[in-house]
PDB file of C-alpha atoms in Angstrom:
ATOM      1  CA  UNK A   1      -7.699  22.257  91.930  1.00  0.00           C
ATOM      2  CA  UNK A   2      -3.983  22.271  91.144  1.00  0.00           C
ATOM      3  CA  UNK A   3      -2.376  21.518  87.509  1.00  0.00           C
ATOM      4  CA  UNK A   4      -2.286  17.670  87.098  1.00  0.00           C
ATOM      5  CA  UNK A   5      -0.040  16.015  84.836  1.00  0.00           C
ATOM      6  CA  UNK A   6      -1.549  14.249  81.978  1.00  0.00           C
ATOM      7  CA  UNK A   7      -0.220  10.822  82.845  1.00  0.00           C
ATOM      8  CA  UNK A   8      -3.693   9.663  85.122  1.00  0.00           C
ATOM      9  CA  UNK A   9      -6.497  11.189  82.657  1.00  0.00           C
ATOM     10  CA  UNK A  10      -5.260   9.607  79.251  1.00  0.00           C
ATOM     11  CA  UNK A  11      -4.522   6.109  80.716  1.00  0.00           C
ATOM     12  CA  UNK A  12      -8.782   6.642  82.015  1.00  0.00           C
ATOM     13  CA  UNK A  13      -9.279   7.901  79.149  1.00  0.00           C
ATOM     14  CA  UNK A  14      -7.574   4.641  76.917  1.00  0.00           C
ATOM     15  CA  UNK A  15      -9.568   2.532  79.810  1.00  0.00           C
ATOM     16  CA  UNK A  16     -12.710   4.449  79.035  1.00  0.00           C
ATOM     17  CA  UNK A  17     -12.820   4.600  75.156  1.00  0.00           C
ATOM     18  CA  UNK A  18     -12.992   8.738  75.095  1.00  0.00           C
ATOM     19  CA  UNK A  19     -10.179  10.910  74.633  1.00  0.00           C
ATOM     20  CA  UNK A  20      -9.160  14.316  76.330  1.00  0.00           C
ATOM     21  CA  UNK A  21      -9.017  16.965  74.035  1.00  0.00           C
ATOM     22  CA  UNK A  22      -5.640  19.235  74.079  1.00  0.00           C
ATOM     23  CA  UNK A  23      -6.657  23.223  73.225  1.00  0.00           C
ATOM     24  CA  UNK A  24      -3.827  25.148  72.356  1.00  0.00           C
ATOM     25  CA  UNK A  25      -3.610  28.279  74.198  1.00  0.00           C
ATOM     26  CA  UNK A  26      -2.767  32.037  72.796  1.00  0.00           C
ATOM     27  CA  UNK A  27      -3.845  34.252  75.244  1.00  0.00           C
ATOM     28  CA  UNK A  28      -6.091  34.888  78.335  1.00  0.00           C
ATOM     29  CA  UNK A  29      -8.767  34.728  76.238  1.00  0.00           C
ATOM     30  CA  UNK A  30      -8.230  31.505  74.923  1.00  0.00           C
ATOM     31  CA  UNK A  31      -7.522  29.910  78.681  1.00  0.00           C
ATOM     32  CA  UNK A  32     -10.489  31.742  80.019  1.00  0.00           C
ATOM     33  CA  UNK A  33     -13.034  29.837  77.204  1.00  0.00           C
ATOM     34  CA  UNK A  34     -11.354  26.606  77.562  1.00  0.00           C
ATOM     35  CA  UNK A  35     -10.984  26.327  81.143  1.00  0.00           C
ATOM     36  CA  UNK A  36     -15.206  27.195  81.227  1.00  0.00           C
ATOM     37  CA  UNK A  37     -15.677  25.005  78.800  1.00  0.00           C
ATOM     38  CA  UNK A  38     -14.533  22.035  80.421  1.00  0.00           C
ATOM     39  CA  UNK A  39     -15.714  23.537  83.769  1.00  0.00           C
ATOM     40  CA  UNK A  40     -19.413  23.282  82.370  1.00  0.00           C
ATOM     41  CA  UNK A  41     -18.765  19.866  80.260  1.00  0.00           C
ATOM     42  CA  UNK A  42     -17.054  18.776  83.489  1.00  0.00           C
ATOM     43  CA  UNK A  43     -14.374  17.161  81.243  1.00  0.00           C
ATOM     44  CA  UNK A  44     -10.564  16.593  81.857  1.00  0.00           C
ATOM     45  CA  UNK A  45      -8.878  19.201  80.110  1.00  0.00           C
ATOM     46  CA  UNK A  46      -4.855  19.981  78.312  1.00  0.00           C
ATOM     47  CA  UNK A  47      -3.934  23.065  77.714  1.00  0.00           C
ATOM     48  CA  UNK A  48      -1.154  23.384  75.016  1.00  0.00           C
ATOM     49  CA  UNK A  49       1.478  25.471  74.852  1.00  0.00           C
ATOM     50  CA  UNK A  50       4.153  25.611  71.707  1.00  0.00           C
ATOM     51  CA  UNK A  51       7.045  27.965  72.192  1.00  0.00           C
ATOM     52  CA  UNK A  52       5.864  30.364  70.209  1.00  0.00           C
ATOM     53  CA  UNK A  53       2.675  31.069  72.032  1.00  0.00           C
ATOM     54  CA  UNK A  54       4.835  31.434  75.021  1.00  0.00           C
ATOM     55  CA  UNK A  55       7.349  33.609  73.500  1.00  0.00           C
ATOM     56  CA  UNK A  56       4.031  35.720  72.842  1.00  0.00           C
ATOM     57  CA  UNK A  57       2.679  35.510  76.171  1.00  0.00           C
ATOM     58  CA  UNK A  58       5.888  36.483  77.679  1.00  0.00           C
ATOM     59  CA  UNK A  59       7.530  33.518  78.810  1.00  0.00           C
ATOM     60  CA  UNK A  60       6.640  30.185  80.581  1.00  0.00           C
ATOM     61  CA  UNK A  61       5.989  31.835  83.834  1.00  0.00           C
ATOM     62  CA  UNK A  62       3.532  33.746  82.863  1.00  0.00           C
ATOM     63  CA  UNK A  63       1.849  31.092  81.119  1.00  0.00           C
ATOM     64  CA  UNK A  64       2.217  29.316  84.370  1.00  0.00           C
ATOM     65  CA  UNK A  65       0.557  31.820  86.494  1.00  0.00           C
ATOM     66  CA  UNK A  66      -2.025  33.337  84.637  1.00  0.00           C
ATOM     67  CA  UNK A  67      -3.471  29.268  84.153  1.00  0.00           C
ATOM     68  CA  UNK A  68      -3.188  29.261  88.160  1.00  0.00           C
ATOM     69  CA  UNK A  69      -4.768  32.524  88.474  1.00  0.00           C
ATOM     70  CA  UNK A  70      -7.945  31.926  86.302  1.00  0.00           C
ATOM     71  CA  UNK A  71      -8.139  28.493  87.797  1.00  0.00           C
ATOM     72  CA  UNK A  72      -8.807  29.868  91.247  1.00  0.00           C
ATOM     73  CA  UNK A  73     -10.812  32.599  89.933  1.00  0.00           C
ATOM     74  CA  UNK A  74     -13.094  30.889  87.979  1.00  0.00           C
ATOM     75  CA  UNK A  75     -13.090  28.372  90.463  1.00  0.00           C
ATOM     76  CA  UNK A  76     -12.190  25.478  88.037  1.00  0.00           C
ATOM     77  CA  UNK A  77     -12.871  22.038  89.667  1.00  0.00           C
ATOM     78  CA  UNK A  78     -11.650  19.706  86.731  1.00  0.00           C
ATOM     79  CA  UNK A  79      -8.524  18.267  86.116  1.00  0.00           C
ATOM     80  CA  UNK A  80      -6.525  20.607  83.561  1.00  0.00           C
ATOM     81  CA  UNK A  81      -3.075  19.475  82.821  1.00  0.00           C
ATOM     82  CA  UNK A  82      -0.364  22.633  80.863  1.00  0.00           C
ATOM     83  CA  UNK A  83       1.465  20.972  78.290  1.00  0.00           C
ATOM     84  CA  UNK A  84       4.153  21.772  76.127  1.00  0.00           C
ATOM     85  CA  UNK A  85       3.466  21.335  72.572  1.00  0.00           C
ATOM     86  CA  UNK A  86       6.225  20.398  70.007  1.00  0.00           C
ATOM     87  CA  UNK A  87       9.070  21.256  72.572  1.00  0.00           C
ATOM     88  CA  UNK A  88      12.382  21.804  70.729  1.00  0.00           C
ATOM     89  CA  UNK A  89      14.936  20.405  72.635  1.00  0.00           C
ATOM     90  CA  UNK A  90      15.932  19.143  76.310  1.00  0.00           C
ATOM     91  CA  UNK A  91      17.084  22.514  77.884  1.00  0.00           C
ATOM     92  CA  UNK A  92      13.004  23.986  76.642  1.00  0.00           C
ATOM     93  CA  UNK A  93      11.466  21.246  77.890  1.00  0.00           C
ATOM     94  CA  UNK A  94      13.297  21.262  81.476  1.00  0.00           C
ATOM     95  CA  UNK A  95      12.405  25.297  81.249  1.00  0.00           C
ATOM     96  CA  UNK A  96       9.353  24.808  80.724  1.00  0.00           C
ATOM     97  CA  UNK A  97       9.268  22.037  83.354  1.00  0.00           C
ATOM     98  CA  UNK A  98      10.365  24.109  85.619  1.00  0.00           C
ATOM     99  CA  UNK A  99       8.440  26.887  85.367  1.00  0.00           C
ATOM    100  CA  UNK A 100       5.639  24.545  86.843  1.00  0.00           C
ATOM    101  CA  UNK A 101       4.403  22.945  83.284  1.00  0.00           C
ATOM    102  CA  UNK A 102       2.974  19.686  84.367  1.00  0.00           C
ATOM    103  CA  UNK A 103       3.532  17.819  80.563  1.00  0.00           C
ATOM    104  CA  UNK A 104       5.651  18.186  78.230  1.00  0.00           C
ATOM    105  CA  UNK A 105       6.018  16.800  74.750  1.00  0.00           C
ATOM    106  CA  UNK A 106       9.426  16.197  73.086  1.00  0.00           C
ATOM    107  CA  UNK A 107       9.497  16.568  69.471  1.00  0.00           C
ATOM    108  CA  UNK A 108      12.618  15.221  67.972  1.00  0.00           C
ATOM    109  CA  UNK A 109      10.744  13.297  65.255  1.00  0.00           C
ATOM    110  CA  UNK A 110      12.783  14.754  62.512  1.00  0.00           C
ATOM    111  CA  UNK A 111      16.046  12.924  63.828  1.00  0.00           C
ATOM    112  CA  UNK A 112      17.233   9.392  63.064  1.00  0.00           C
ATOM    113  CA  UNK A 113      14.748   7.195  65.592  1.00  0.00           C
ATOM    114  CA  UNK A 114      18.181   6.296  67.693  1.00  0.00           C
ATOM    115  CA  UNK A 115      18.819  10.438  68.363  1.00  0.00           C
ATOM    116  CA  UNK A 116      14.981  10.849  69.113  1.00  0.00           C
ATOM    117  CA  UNK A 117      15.599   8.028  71.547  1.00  0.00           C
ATOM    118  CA  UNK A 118      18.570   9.036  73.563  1.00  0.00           C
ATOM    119  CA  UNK A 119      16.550  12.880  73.447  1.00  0.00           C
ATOM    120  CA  UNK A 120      13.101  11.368  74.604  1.00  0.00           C
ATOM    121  CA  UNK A 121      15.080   9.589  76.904  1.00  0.00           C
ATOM    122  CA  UNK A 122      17.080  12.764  78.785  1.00  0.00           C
ATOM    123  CA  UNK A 123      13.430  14.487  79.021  1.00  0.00           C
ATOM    124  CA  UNK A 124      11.639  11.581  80.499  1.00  0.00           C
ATOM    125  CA  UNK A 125      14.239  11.268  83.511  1.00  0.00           C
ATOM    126  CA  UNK A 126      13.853  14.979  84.294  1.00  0.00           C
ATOM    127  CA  UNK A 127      10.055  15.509  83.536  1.00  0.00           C
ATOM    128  CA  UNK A 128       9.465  11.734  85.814  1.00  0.00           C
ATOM    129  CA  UNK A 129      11.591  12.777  88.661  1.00  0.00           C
ATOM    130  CA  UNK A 130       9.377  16.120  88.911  1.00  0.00           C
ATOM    131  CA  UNK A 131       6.146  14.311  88.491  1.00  0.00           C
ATOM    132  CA  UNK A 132       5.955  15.411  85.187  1.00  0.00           C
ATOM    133  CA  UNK A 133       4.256  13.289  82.088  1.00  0.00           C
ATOM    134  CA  UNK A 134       6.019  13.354  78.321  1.00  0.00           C
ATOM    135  CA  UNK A 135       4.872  12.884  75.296  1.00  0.00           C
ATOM    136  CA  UNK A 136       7.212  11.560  72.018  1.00  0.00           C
ATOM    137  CA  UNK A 137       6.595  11.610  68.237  1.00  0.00           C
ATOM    138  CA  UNK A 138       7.412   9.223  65.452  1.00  0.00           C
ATOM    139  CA  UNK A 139       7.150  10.164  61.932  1.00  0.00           C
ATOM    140  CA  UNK A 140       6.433  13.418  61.477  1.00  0.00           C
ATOM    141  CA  UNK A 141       2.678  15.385  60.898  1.00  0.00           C
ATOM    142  CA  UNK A 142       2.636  17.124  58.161  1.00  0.00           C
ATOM    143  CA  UNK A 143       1.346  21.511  57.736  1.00  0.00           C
ATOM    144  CA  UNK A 144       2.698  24.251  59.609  1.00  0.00           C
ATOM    145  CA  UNK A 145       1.843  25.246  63.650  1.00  0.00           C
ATOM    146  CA  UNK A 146       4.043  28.144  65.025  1.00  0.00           C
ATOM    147  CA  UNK A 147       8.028  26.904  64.720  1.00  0.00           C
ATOM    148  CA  UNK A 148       6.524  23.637  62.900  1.00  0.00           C
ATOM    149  CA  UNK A 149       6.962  22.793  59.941  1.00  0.00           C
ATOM    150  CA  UNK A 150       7.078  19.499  57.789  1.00  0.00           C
ATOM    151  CA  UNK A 151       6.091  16.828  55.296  1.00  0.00           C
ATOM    152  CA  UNK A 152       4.129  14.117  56.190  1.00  0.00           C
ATOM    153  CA  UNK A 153       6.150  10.654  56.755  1.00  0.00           C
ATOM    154  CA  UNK A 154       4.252   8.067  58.967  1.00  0.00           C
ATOM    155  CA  UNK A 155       5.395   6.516  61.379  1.00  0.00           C
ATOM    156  CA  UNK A 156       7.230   2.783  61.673  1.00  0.00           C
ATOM    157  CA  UNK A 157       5.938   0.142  64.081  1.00  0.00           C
ATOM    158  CA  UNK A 158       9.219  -1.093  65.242  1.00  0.00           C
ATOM    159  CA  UNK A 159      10.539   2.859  65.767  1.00  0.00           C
ATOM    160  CA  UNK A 160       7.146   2.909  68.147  1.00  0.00           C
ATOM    161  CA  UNK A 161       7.994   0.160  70.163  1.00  0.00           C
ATOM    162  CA  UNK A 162      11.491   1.002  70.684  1.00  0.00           C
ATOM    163  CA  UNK A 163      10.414   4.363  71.849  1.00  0.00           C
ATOM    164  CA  UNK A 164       8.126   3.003  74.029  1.00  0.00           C
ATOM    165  CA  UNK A 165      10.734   0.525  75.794  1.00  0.00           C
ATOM    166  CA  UNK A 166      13.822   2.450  75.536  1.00  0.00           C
ATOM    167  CA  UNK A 167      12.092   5.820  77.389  1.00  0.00           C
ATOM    168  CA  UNK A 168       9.617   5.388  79.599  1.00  0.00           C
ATOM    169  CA  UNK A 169       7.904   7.889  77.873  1.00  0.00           C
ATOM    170  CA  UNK A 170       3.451   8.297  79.367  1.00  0.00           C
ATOM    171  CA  UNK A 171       1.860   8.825  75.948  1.00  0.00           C
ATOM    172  CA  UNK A 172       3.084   8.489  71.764  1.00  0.00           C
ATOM    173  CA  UNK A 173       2.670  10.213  69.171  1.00  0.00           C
ATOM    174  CA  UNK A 174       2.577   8.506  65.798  1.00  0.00           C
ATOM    175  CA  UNK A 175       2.474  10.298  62.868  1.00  0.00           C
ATOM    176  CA  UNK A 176      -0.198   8.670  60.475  1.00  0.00           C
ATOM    177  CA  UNK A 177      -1.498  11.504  57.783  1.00  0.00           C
ATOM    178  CA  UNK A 178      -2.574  14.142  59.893  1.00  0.00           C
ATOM    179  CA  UNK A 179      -1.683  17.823  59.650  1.00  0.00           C
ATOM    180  CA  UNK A 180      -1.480  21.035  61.350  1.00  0.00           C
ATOM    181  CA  UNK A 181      -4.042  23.504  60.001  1.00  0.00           C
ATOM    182  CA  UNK A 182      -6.766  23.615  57.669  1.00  0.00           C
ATOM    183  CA  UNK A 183      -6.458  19.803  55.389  1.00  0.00           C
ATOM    184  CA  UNK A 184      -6.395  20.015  51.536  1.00  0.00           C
ATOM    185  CA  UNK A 185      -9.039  17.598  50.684  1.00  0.00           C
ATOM    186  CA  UNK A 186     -10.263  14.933  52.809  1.00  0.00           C
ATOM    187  CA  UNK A 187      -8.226  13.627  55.716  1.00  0.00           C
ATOM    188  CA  UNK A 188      -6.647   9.878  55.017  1.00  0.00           C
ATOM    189  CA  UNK A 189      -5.780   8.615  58.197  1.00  0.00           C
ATOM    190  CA  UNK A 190      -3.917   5.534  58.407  1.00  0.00           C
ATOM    191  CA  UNK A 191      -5.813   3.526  60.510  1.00  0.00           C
ATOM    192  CA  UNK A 192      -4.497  -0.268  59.888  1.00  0.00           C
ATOM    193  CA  UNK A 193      -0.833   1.224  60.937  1.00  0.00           C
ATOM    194  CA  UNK A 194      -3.053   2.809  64.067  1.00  0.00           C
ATOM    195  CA  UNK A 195      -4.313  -0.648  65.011  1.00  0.00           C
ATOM    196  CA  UNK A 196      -0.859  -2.406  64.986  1.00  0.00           C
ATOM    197  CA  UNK A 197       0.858  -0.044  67.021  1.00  0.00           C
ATOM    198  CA  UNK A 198      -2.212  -0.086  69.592  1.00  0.00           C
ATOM    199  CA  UNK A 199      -1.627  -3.856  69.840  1.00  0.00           C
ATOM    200  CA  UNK A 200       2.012  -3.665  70.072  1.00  0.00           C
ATOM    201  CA  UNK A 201       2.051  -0.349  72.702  1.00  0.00           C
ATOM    202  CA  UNK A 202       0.007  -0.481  76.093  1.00  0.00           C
ATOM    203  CA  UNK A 203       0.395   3.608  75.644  1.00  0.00           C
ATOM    204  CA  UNK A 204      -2.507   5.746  74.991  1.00  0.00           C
ATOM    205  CA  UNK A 205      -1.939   7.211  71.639  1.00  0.00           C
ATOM    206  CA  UNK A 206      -2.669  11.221  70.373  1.00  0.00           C
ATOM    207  CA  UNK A 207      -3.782  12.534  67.214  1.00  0.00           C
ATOM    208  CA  UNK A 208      -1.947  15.900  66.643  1.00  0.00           C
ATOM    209  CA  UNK A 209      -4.122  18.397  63.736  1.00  0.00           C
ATOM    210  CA  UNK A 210      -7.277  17.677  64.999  1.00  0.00           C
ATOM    211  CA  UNK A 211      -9.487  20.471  63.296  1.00  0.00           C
ATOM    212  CA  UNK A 212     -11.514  19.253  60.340  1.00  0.00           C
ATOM    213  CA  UNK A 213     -11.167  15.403  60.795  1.00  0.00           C
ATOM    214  CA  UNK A 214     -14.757  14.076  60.411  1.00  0.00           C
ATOM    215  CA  UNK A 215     -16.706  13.054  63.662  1.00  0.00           C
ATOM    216  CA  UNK A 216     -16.430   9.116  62.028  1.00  0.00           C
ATOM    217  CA  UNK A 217     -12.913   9.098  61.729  1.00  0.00           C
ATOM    218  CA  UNK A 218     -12.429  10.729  65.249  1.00  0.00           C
ATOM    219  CA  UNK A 219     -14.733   8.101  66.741  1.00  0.00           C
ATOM    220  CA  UNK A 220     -12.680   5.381  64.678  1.00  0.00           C
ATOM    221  CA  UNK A 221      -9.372   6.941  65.881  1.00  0.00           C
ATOM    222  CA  UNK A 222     -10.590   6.573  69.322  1.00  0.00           C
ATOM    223  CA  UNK A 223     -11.733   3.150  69.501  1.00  0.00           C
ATOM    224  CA  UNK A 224      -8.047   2.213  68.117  1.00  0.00           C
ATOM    225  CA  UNK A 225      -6.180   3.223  71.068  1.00  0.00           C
ATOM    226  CA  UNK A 226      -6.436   7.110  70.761  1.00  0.00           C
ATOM    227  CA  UNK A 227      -6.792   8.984  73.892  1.00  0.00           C
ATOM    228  CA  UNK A 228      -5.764  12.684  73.220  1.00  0.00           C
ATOM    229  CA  UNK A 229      -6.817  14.565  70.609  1.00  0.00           C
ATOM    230  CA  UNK A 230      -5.164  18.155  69.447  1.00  0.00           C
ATOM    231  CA  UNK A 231      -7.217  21.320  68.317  1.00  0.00           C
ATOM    232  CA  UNK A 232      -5.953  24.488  67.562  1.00  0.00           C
ATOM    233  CA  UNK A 233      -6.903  26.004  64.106  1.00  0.00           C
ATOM    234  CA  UNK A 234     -10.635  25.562  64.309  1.00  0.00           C
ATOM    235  CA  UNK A 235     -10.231  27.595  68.028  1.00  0.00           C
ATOM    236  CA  UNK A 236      -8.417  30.351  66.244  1.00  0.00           C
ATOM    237  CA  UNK A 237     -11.055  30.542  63.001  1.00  0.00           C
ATOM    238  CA  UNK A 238     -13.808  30.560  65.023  1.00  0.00           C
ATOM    239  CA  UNK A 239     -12.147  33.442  67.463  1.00  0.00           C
ATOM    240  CA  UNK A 240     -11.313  35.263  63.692  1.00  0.00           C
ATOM    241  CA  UNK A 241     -15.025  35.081  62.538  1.00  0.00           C
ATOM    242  CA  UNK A 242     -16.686  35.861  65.403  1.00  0.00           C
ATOM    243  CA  UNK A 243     -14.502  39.255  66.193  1.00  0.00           C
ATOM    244  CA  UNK A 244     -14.824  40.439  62.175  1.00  0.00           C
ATOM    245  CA  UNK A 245     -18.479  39.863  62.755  1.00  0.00           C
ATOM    246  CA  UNK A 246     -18.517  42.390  65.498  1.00  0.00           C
ATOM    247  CA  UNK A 247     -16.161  44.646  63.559  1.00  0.00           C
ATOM    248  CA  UNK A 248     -17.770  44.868  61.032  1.00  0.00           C
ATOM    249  CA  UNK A 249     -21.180  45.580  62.390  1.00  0.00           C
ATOM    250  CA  UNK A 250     -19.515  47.724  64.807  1.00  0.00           C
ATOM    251  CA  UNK A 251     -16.477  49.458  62.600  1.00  0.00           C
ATOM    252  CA  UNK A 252     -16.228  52.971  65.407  1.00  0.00           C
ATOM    253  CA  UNK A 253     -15.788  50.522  68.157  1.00  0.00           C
ATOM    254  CA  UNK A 254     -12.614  50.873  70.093  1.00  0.00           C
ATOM    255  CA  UNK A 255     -12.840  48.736  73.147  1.00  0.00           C
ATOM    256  CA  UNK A 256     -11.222  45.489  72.883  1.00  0.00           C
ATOM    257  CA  UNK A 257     -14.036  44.232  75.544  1.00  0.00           C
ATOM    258  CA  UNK A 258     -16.316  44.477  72.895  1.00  0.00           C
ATOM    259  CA  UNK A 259     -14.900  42.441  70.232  1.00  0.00           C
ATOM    260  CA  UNK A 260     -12.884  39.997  72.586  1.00  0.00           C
ATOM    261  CA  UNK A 261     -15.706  38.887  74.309  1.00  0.00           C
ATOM    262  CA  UNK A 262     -17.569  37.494  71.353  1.00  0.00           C
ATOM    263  CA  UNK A 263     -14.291  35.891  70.328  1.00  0.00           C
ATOM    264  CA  UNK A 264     -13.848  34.080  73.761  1.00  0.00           C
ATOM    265  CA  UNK A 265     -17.652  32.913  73.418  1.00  0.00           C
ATOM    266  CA  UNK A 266     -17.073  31.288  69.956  1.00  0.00           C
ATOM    267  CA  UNK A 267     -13.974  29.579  71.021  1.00  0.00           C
ATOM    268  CA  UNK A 268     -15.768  28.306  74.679  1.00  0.00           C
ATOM    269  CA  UNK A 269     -18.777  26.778  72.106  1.00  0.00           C
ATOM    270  CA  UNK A 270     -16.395  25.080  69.725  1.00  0.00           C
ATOM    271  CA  UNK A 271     -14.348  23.437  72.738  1.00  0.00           C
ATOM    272  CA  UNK A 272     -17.903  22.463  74.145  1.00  0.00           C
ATOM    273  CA  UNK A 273     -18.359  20.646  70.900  1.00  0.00           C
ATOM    274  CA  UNK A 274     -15.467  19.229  70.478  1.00  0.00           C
ATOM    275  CA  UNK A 275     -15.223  17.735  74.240  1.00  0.00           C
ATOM    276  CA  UNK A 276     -18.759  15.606  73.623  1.00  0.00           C
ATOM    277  CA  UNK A 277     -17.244  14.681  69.934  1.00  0.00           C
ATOM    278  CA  UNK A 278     -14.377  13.296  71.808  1.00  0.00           C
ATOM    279  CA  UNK A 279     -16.753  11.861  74.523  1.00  0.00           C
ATOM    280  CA  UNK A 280     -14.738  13.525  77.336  1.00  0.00           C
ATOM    281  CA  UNK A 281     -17.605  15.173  78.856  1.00  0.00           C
ATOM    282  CA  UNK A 282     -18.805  13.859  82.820  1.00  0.00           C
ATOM    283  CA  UNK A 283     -15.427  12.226  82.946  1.00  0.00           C
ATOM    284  CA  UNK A 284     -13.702  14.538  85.121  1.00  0.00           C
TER     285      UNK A 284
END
């Protein structure tokens, strides 16, 4: 099946009360357990790529074609959408774009919400004419992923629905206490700010820092509008146990088969979990 854009599976997913999980991607490894994870779940899948996962990789074209490659050999049937994850600026976005991403997320949430407009709004007329879906942020999610950095500030209702209107952007992005990485303490999502930008957007909404938000609180994030949920660190914990397990038992082995596999196998069970948390499994 070829890359879809995100655009069709979130607005089921809004319609459907589940939401589509986004796995952000490091390495073959990583795309390999995902894609058979939602292969067996037979759930609509996003694979995420920031820019410094790419830079690792090698570039967007490789990202590109190694995603095409292990779709056709592991004879993936679901819909998987390759998304850019907290892209920089216009000129990455339109690189990525055209290096066959089929989403790509903006992320000027750290401008004035006029600038992040007139940005949001440059990507949207590229990514649209190309068939391409976008996704915006407001406020800004706090912790650190890759290039990104910041404090939490939550986003304003009236700086969503200008957004919204002024861009014709496919899915938001509202910051509302979440964080990248491992949370201090228990999560405190705001979910009264989450209702009254569901009722004043028609958009499907996503939850970035997904790892370690309770199963309650994802289920209440979903039934308010949320329809695509972000998970990264618990992927890359689980790979990090699972290979020092090995090593450990194992310290003269040499063969990165050995130790890689077990990794991929702990990441494709923690992606299985996480796609019947987010009730995304037999929707594809």
């Amino acid at each position: 099946m070829p890359l879809v854009s995100m655009k069709d599976m979130l607005n089921k997913a809004l319609e459907g009360k589940y939401a589509v999980g986004q796995y952000n991607i490091n390495n073959l490894e990583w795309t390999h357990a995902i894609l058979e994870a939602a292969e067996e779940e037979k759930s609509p899948v996003i694979l995420g790529v920031s820019e410094g996962a790419a830079r690792y990789m090698g570039g967007f074209n490789t990202v590109v074609k190694m995603v095409q490659g292990l779709i056709e050999d592991l004879k993936i049937t679901v819909p998987v959408a390759i998304h850019l994850d907290h892209g920089s600026s216009v000129e990455k976005c339109k690189e990525a774009i055209d290096a066959g991403f089929t989403s790509v997320m903006i992320d000027d949430s750290h401008s004035p919400i006029d600038t992040n407009i007139a940005t949001t709004k440059q990507v949207v007329e590229y990514a649209h004419a190309k068939g391409v879906s976008v996704e915006a942020e407001v406020g800004m999610v706090g912790g650190q992923e890759d290039d990104v950095i910041g404090d939490v500030m939550y986003a304003k209702l009236d700086d969503c629905v200008r957004i919204v209107n002024e861009t014709g952007i496919d899915t938001l992005a509202p910051a509302l206490g979440s964080v990248h990485g491992p949370y201090k303490g228990e999560p405190n999502l705001g979910f009264k700010e989450m209702e009254e930008i569901r009722n004043a957007v028609s958009l499907p909404l996503v939850l970035h820092g997904g790892t370690g938000i309770p199963t309650h609180d994802i289920k209440k994030a979903i039934s308010l509008g949320t329809s695509k949920i972000n998970v990264n660190t618990e992927n890359q914990i689980e790979f990090s146990k699972a290979v020092r397990e090995v090593l450990a038992a194992k310290p003269e082995a040499y063969d990165p088969r050995t130790f890689l596999k077990p990794g991929r196998e702990a990441i494709k069970q923690t992606v299985i979990g996480k796609i019947r948390e987010f009730g995304s499994n037999n929707k594809a």
